Amino acid sequence: MEKITLSEYGYDCVQIETSSACNMACSFCPYPLKDDKTTKLPLQDIKNIIDQIDPNDKKFRHIAFSLFNEPLLDDRIFEVAEYAKKSGFKILIITNGILLNKEKNVNGIFNLKPKIAISLQVLDANIHKQARGLDLELDKYVKSIIDFCIKAKNKDFNVQVDIGCNYNSKLSFYLKKFLGTSTGDPSVPRDPETTMLQFREILKMFHNISDDEYKKNLKVLFDIKEVKKIFDKEYSIQEGWHLYKNVKIYMRCFWYGRKQSEHKPMNNNFSCHNRNLGILANGHIVPCCLAYNQDLSLGKVSDSSLKSILDNNKFLYNLRKKGGEKHINCKKCFGEPTNRGVFIKNLYFMLPLKIRRSKLVQFFTRSY
């Protein structure tokens, strides 16, 4: 089967949902909205997709075995990940971490040596159960993640622990509320300072297990003034904080995953350059990592080649340029929670790019 250079189509990552099952029901994720929570993508379809992607594409980053699922629930996960690795790809596994206490999963990870991203996200013990759809106390959940980090200490693969954060100042937060625009994910704190106040107790747990050479840098996070200096930088260049040479903690802006179902649509005056191609467990290929059903389907894995699907889908051309009719789901994704916010957002996209990128405008718009 013909291999394609995915970066030529604007993608640098493929996220494969090998199974549609998850053991959480997070309030920020579309998973609870999905009707299908049992489908498994056939093994041969997974391998066919992998076989069609050129591993020598220098702009292609990795294959991730997760989308809206928990990959460690699929007993085939290490088989398919190993197949992808032997085909020449870097592997990323994004997990909520609950099943990292299982010996078979720890051994599978140690043998595979993928990059592991653990979505810790919600730090507030008062809302943790509700926000994650999980009957497990926050401290017990965190301990299971810490136990895995200890096991992974100085192994030859990288682990990152992601904590959810909204990048608002208090001023921009209230201004956005007034304007009716999004303030970010509602399940995590509204600003970095509040995030760190909640993180302090948990941070002590991570601090206690870290290598001595990294304890000093971690201790900086106990000082809210120092934290503010860190987050005055753009979040995307954040370097994270080491526990060990191969294990780091990041404060990540967590995108609200239900925008396509809950936000109001804006007009067509935007372009989307999401670089994550998604493969759902039902075989539908979707053009971004936020599309959770076949509404945005470009085609099915079993019906045609990946090249044919991407070549023949006119939807992608309008998606990647400013103007041109966009899918209603994309309009909602770029839209806002209120009609007032949509009006403001439409005005924002009418501004010249130079003004939109100015520090003043970014101060009021950065929340995702």
Coordinates of C-alpha atoms in Angstrom, one line a residue:
M1 CA 0.0 0.0 0.0
E2 CA 1.3 3.5 -0.9
K3 CA 2.9 5.5 1.9
I4 CA 2.1 9.1 2.2
T5 CA 4.0 12.1 3.7
L6 CA 1.4 13.3 6.2
S7 CA 3.1 16.6 6.9
E8 CA 2.3 17.6 3.3
Y9 CA -1.4 17.4 4.3
G10 CA -0.7 19.6 7.4
Y11 CA -0.5 16.8 10.0
D12 CA 2.4 15.9 12.2
C13 CA 0.7 13.4 14.5
V14 CA -1.8 10.6 14.2
Q15 CA -4.0 9.7 17.2
I16 CA -5.4 6.2 17.0
E17 CA -8.3 5.2 19.3
T18 CA -7.9 1.5 19.3
S19 CA -10.8 1.1 21.6
S20 CA -13.6 3.5 22.5
A21 CA -13.7 2.5 26.2
C22 CA -12.5 4.7 29.1
N23 CA -12.6 4.3 32.9
M24 CA -13.3 8.0 33.5
A25 CA -16.1 10.3 32.5
C26 CA -14.4 13.7 32.7
S27 CA -16.6 16.8 32.6
F28 CA -14.2 18.5 30.1
C29 CA -14.1 15.5 27.7
P30 CA -16.7 14.5 25.0
Y31 CA -16.4 10.8 26.1
P32 CA -19.6 10.9 28.3
L33 CA -21.5 12.3 25.3
K34 CA -20.6 9.4 23.1
D35 CA -23.1 6.6 22.5
D36 CA -20.5 4.0 21.6
K37 CA -18.2 3.0 24.4
T38 CA -17.4 -0.6 23.5
T39 CA -16.2 -0.6 19.9
K40 CA -12.6 -1.8 19.1
L41 CA -10.9 -0.9 15.9
P42 CA -9.9 -4.1 14.1
L43 CA -6.3 -5.0 14.5
Q44 CA -5.8 -5.2 10.7
D45 CA -7.3 -1.7 10.2
I46 CA -4.8 -0.3 12.8
K47 CA -1.9 -1.9 11.1
N48 CA -3.1 -0.8 7.6
I49 CA -3.2 2.8 8.8
I50 CA 0.3 2.5 10.3
D51 CA 1.6 0.9 7.0
Q52 CA 0.3 3.9 5.0
I53 CA 2.3 6.6 6.8
D54 CA 5.8 7.4 5.8
P55 CA 8.0 7.0 9.0
N56 CA 10.8 9.0 7.3
D57 CA 8.7 12.2 7.2
K58 CA 11.0 14.5 9.1
K59 CA 8.1 16.8 10.2
F60 CA 6.0 13.9 11.6
R61 CA 6.3 13.7 15.4
H62 CA 4.6 10.5 16.5
I63 CA 1.7 8.1 16.6
A64 CA -0.4 8.5 19.7
F65 CA -2.6 5.6 20.9
S66 CA -5.3 7.6 22.5
L67 CA -8.0 10.1 21.6
F68 CA -11.2 9.9 23.8
N69 CA -10.3 6.6 25.3
E70 CA -8.1 5.1 28.0
P71 CA -5.5 3.1 25.9
L72 CA -4.5 0.8 28.7
L73 CA -8.0 -0.7 28.8
D74 CA -7.2 -2.3 25.4
D75 CA -5.3 -5.6 25.9
R76 CA -3.9 -5.2 22.4
I77 CA -2.3 -1.8 23.1
F78 CA 1.3 -2.9 23.5
E79 CA 1.0 -5.2 20.4
V80 CA -0.1 -2.4 18.1
A81 CA 2.3 0.1 19.7
E82 CA 5.2 -2.3 19.2
Y83 CA 4.1 -2.8 15.6
A84 CA 4.2 1.0 15.0
K85 CA 7.6 1.3 16.8
K86 CA 9.1 -1.5 14.6
S87 CA 7.7 0.4 11.6
G88 CA 9.9 3.4 12.5
F89 CA 7.6 5.6 14.5
K90 CA 8.0 7.4 17.9
I91 CA 5.2 6.4 20.2
L92 CA 3.1 8.5 22.6
I93 CA 0.6 7.0 25.1
I94 CA -1.6 9.4 26.9
T95 CA -3.2 7.9 30.0
N96 CA -5.2 9.0 33.0
G97 CA -2.9 6.9 35.0
I98 CA -5.4 4.7 36.9
L99 CA -4.1 1.5 35.4
L100 CA -0.4 2.3 35.9
N101 CA -0.6 0.3 39.1
K102 CA -1.0 -2.9 37.1
E103 CA 2.2 -5.0 36.7
K104 CA 1.4 -6.0 33.1
N105 CA 1.1 -2.3 32.1
V106 CA 4.3 -1.3 33.9
N107 CA 6.1 -4.2 32.2
G108 CA 4.6 -3.4 28.8
I109 CA 5.7 0.3 29.1
F110 CA 9.2 -0.7 30.2
N111 CA 9.5 -3.0 27.2
L112 CA 8.0 -0.6 24.7
K113 CA 9.7 2.5 26.0
P114 CA 7.2 5.0 24.6
K115 CA 6.7 8.6 25.7
I116 CA 4.1 8.6 28.5
A117 CA 1.8 11.6 29.2
I118 CA -0.3 11.3 32.4
S119 CA -3.3 13.5 32.5
L120 CA -3.6 14.5 36.2
Q121 CA -5.4 17.7 35.4
V122 CA -7.9 18.5 38.2
L123 CA -6.3 19.5 41.5
D124 CA -9.3 20.5 43.6
A125 CA -10.2 17.6 46.0
N126 CA -13.7 19.1 46.3
I127 CA -14.6 18.7 42.7
H128 CA -12.2 15.9 41.6
K129 CA -14.7 13.0 41.7
Q130 CA -17.3 15.0 39.8
A131 CA -14.9 16.5 37.3
R132 CA -13.2 13.1 36.5
G133 CA -16.3 10.9 36.9
L134 CA -14.3 8.8 39.2
D135 CA -15.1 7.4 42.6
L136 CA -11.6 7.8 43.9
E137 CA -10.2 10.4 46.3
L138 CA -7.7 12.8 44.8
D139 CA -4.8 11.9 47.1
K140 CA -5.2 8.2 46.4
Y141 CA -5.3 9.0 42.6
V142 CA -2.2 11.1 42.9
K143 CA -0.3 8.5 44.9
S144 CA -0.8 5.9 42.1
I145 CA 0.8 8.3 39.7
I146 CA 3.6 9.0 42.0
D147 CA 4.2 5.3 42.6
F148 CA 4.6 4.9 38.8
C149 CA 7.0 7.8 38.6
I150 CA 9.2 6.2 41.2
K151 CA 9.2 2.9 39.1
A152 CA 10.0 4.9 36.0
K153 CA 12.8 6.8 37.6
N154 CA 15.8 7.3 35.2
K155 CA 14.5 4.7 32.7
D156 CA 15.2 5.2 29.0
F157 CA 11.9 6.7 28.1
N158 CA 10.2 10.0 29.1
V159 CA 7.2 10.6 31.3
Q160 CA 5.3 13.9 31.7
V161 CA 2.6 14.6 34.2
D162 CA 0.2 17.2 32.9
I163 CA -1.8 19.5 35.3
G164 CA -4.7 21.5 33.9
C165 CA -4.5 25.3 34.1
N166 CA -6.3 28.2 32.5
Y167 CA -4.0 31.1 31.4
N168 CA -6.0 34.0 32.6
S169 CA -5.1 37.0 34.8
K170 CA -7.8 38.0 37.2
L171 CA -8.4 41.1 35.1
S172 CA -8.7 39.2 31.8
F173 CA -10.9 36.5 33.4
Y174 CA -13.6 39.0 34.5
L175 CA -13.3 40.9 31.2
K176 CA -13.9 37.7 29.3
K177 CA -16.9 36.9 31.5
F178 CA -18.3 40.4 30.7
L179 CA -17.7 39.9 27.0
G180 CA -19.2 36.4 27.0
T181 CA -16.0 34.8 25.6
S182 CA -14.4 31.5 26.9
T183 CA -12.3 31.6 30.0
G184 CA -11.0 28.1 29.3
D185 CA -11.8 24.7 30.8
P186 CA -14.4 25.2 33.6
S187 CA -13.1 22.2 35.6
V188 CA -9.7 23.6 36.3
P189 CA -8.7 26.9 38.1
R190 CA -9.2 30.1 36.3
D191 CA -5.6 31.3 36.6
P192 CA -2.0 30.0 37.4
E193 CA -2.0 31.5 40.9
T194 CA -5.1 29.6 41.9
T195 CA -3.7 26.5 40.2
M196 CA -0.6 26.6 42.3
L197 CA -2.5 27.3 45.6
Q198 CA -4.3 24.0 44.9
F199 CA -1.2 22.3 43.8
R200 CA 0.9 23.1 46.9
E201 CA -0.2 20.1 48.9
I202 CA 0.2 17.7 46.0
L203 CA 3.5 19.3 45.1
K204 CA 4.9 18.2 48.5
M205 CA 4.3 14.6 47.5
F206 CA 6.2 15.1 44.2
H207 CA 8.9 17.1 45.9
N208 CA 9.5 14.3 48.5
I209 CA 10.2 11.7 45.8
S210 CA 12.3 13.8 43.5
D211 CA 16.1 13.6 43.0
D212 CA 18.0 16.0 45.2
E213 CA 19.4 17.9 42.2
Y214 CA 15.8 18.9 41.2
K215 CA 14.3 19.6 44.6
K216 CA 15.5 23.3 44.6
N217 CA 13.7 24.0 41.3
L218 CA 10.5 22.3 42.5
K219 CA 10.6 24.3 45.7
V220 CA 10.3 27.5 43.6
L221 CA 6.7 26.5 42.9
F222 CA 5.8 27.0 46.5
D223 CA 6.3 30.7 46.0
I224 CA 3.3 32.2 44.2
K225 CA 5.3 35.3 43.1
E226 CA 7.8 33.1 41.4
V227 CA 5.0 31.1 39.8
K228 CA 3.5 34.3 38.3
K229 CA 6.9 35.1 36.7
I230 CA 7.0 31.7 35.1
F231 CA 3.4 32.0 33.7
D232 CA 4.0 35.5 32.4
K233 CA 5.8 33.6 29.6
E234 CA 3.8 32.0 26.8
Y235 CA 2.6 28.5 28.0
S236 CA 3.8 26.7 24.9
I237 CA 7.5 27.4 25.7
Q238 CA 7.1 26.2 29.3
E239 CA 10.0 23.8 30.0
G240 CA 8.3 21.9 32.9
W241 CA 9.9 20.8 36.2
H242 CA 12.0 17.7 36.6
L243 CA 11.4 15.0 39.2
Y244 CA 14.0 12.8 37.6
K245 CA 16.0 13.3 34.5
N246 CA 13.2 11.5 32.5
V247 CA 10.1 12.6 34.5
K248 CA 8.7 16.1 34.4
I249 CA 5.6 18.0 35.6
Y250 CA 3.9 20.5 33.3
M251 CA 1.2 23.0 33.8
R252 CA -0.8 22.6 30.6
C253 CA -3.6 24.6 29.2
F254 CA -6.3 22.0 28.9
W255 CA -8.6 22.6 25.9
Y256 CA -12.3 22.3 26.7
G257 CA -13.3 19.2 24.7
R258 CA -17.0 19.8 24.4
K259 CA -16.9 23.0 22.3
Q260 CA -18.3 21.3 19.2
S261 CA -21.5 20.4 21.1
E262 CA -21.9 23.3 23.5
H263 CA -20.5 26.5 22.0
K264 CA -22.2 29.0 19.6
P265 CA -20.9 29.0 16.0
M266 CA -19.0 31.9 14.6
N267 CA -18.7 32.8 10.9
N268 CA -16.3 31.5 8.4
N269 CA -13.6 34.1 8.9
F270 CA -11.0 31.8 10.5
S271 CA -8.6 29.0 9.6
C272 CA -7.7 25.9 11.6
H273 CA -4.3 24.3 11.4
N274 CA -4.8 21.5 14.0
R275 CA -2.0 19.1 13.2
N276 CA -3.4 15.9 14.9
L277 CA -5.2 13.5 12.5
G278 CA -7.6 11.3 14.5
I279 CA -8.8 7.7 13.9
L280 CA -11.8 6.8 15.9
A281 CA -12.5 3.3 17.2
N282 CA -15.4 2.9 14.7
G283 CA -12.9 3.5 11.8
H284 CA -13.8 7.1 11.0
I285 CA -11.0 9.4 10.1
V286 CA -11.4 12.9 11.6
P287 CA -9.4 16.1 10.9
C288 CA -8.6 17.0 14.5
C289 CA -8.2 15.7 18.0
L290 CA -11.5 17.3 19.2
A291 CA -13.8 15.5 16.8
Y292 CA -15.5 12.7 18.8
N293 CA -18.0 11.3 16.3
Q294 CA -18.5 10.9 12.6
D295 CA -20.0 14.3 12.0
L296 CA -16.6 15.5 10.8
S297 CA -15.6 12.2 9.2
L298 CA -13.4 12.3 6.2
G299 CA -14.0 8.6 5.4
K300 CA -13.5 5.2 7.0
V301 CA -10.3 3.3 7.4
S302 CA -11.9 0.1 5.9
D303 CA -13.4 1.8 2.8
S304 CA -10.5 3.5 1.2
S305 CA -6.8 4.3 1.4
L306 CA -5.7 7.2 3.6
K307 CA -4.2 9.0 0.6
S308 CA -7.5 8.8 -1.3
I309 CA -9.5 10.0 1.7
L310 CA -7.2 13.0 2.2
D311 CA -6.8 13.8 -1.5
N312 CA -10.6 13.7 -2.2
N313 CA -11.9 15.6 0.8
K314 CA -12.6 19.2 -0.1
F315 CA -13.6 19.9 3.4
L316 CA -9.9 20.1 4.4
Y317 CA -9.1 22.9 1.9
N318 CA -11.7 25.3 3.4
L319 CA -10.7 24.3 6.9
R320 CA -7.1 25.4 6.4
K321 CA -7.8 28.8 4.8
K322 CA -9.5 31.9 6.0
G323 CA -12.9 32.2 4.5
G324 CA -14.8 29.5 2.6
E325 CA -17.7 27.6 4.1
K326 CA -16.7 25.6 7.3
H327 CA -18.4 22.7 8.9
I328 CA -20.8 23.7 11.7
N329 CA -18.7 21.7 14.3
C330 CA -15.7 23.8 13.3
K331 CA -17.6 27.0 13.6
K332 CA -18.7 26.0 17.2
C333 CA -15.1 24.9 18.0
F334 CA -13.9 28.4 17.1
G335 CA -17.0 30.0 18.6
E336 CA -17.8 31.0 22.1
P337 CA -20.2 30.0 24.9
T338 CA -22.5 33.0 24.3
N339 CA -23.8 34.9 21.2
R340 CA -22.2 38.0 22.7
G341 CA -18.9 36.2 22.8
V342 CA -19.3 35.1 19.2
F343 CA -19.8 38.7 18.1
I344 CA -16.6 39.7 19.9
K345 CA -14.8 36.7 18.4
N346 CA -15.9 37.7 14.9
L347 CA -14.6 41.2 15.4
Y348 CA -11.3 39.8 16.7
F349 CA -10.7 37.8 13.5
M350 CA -11.3 40.9 11.5
L351 CA -8.3 42.5 13.0
P352 CA -4.9 42.4 11.1
L353 CA -2.7 39.5 12.3
K354 CA -0.1 41.9 13.6
I355 CA -2.6 43.4 16.0
R356 CA -4.0 40.0 17.1
R357 CA -0.5 38.9 18.0
S358 CA 0.3 42.1 20.0
K359 CA 0.9 41.7 23.7
L360 CA -2.1 43.7 24.6
V361 CA -4.6 41.6 22.6
Q362 CA -2.9 38.4 23.7
F363 CA -3.3 39.4 27.3
F364 CA -7.1 39.4 26.9
T365 CA -7.5 36.5 24.6
R366 CA -5.1 33.8 26.0
S367 CA -7.2 31.1 27.7
Y368 CA -8.1 28.5 25.1

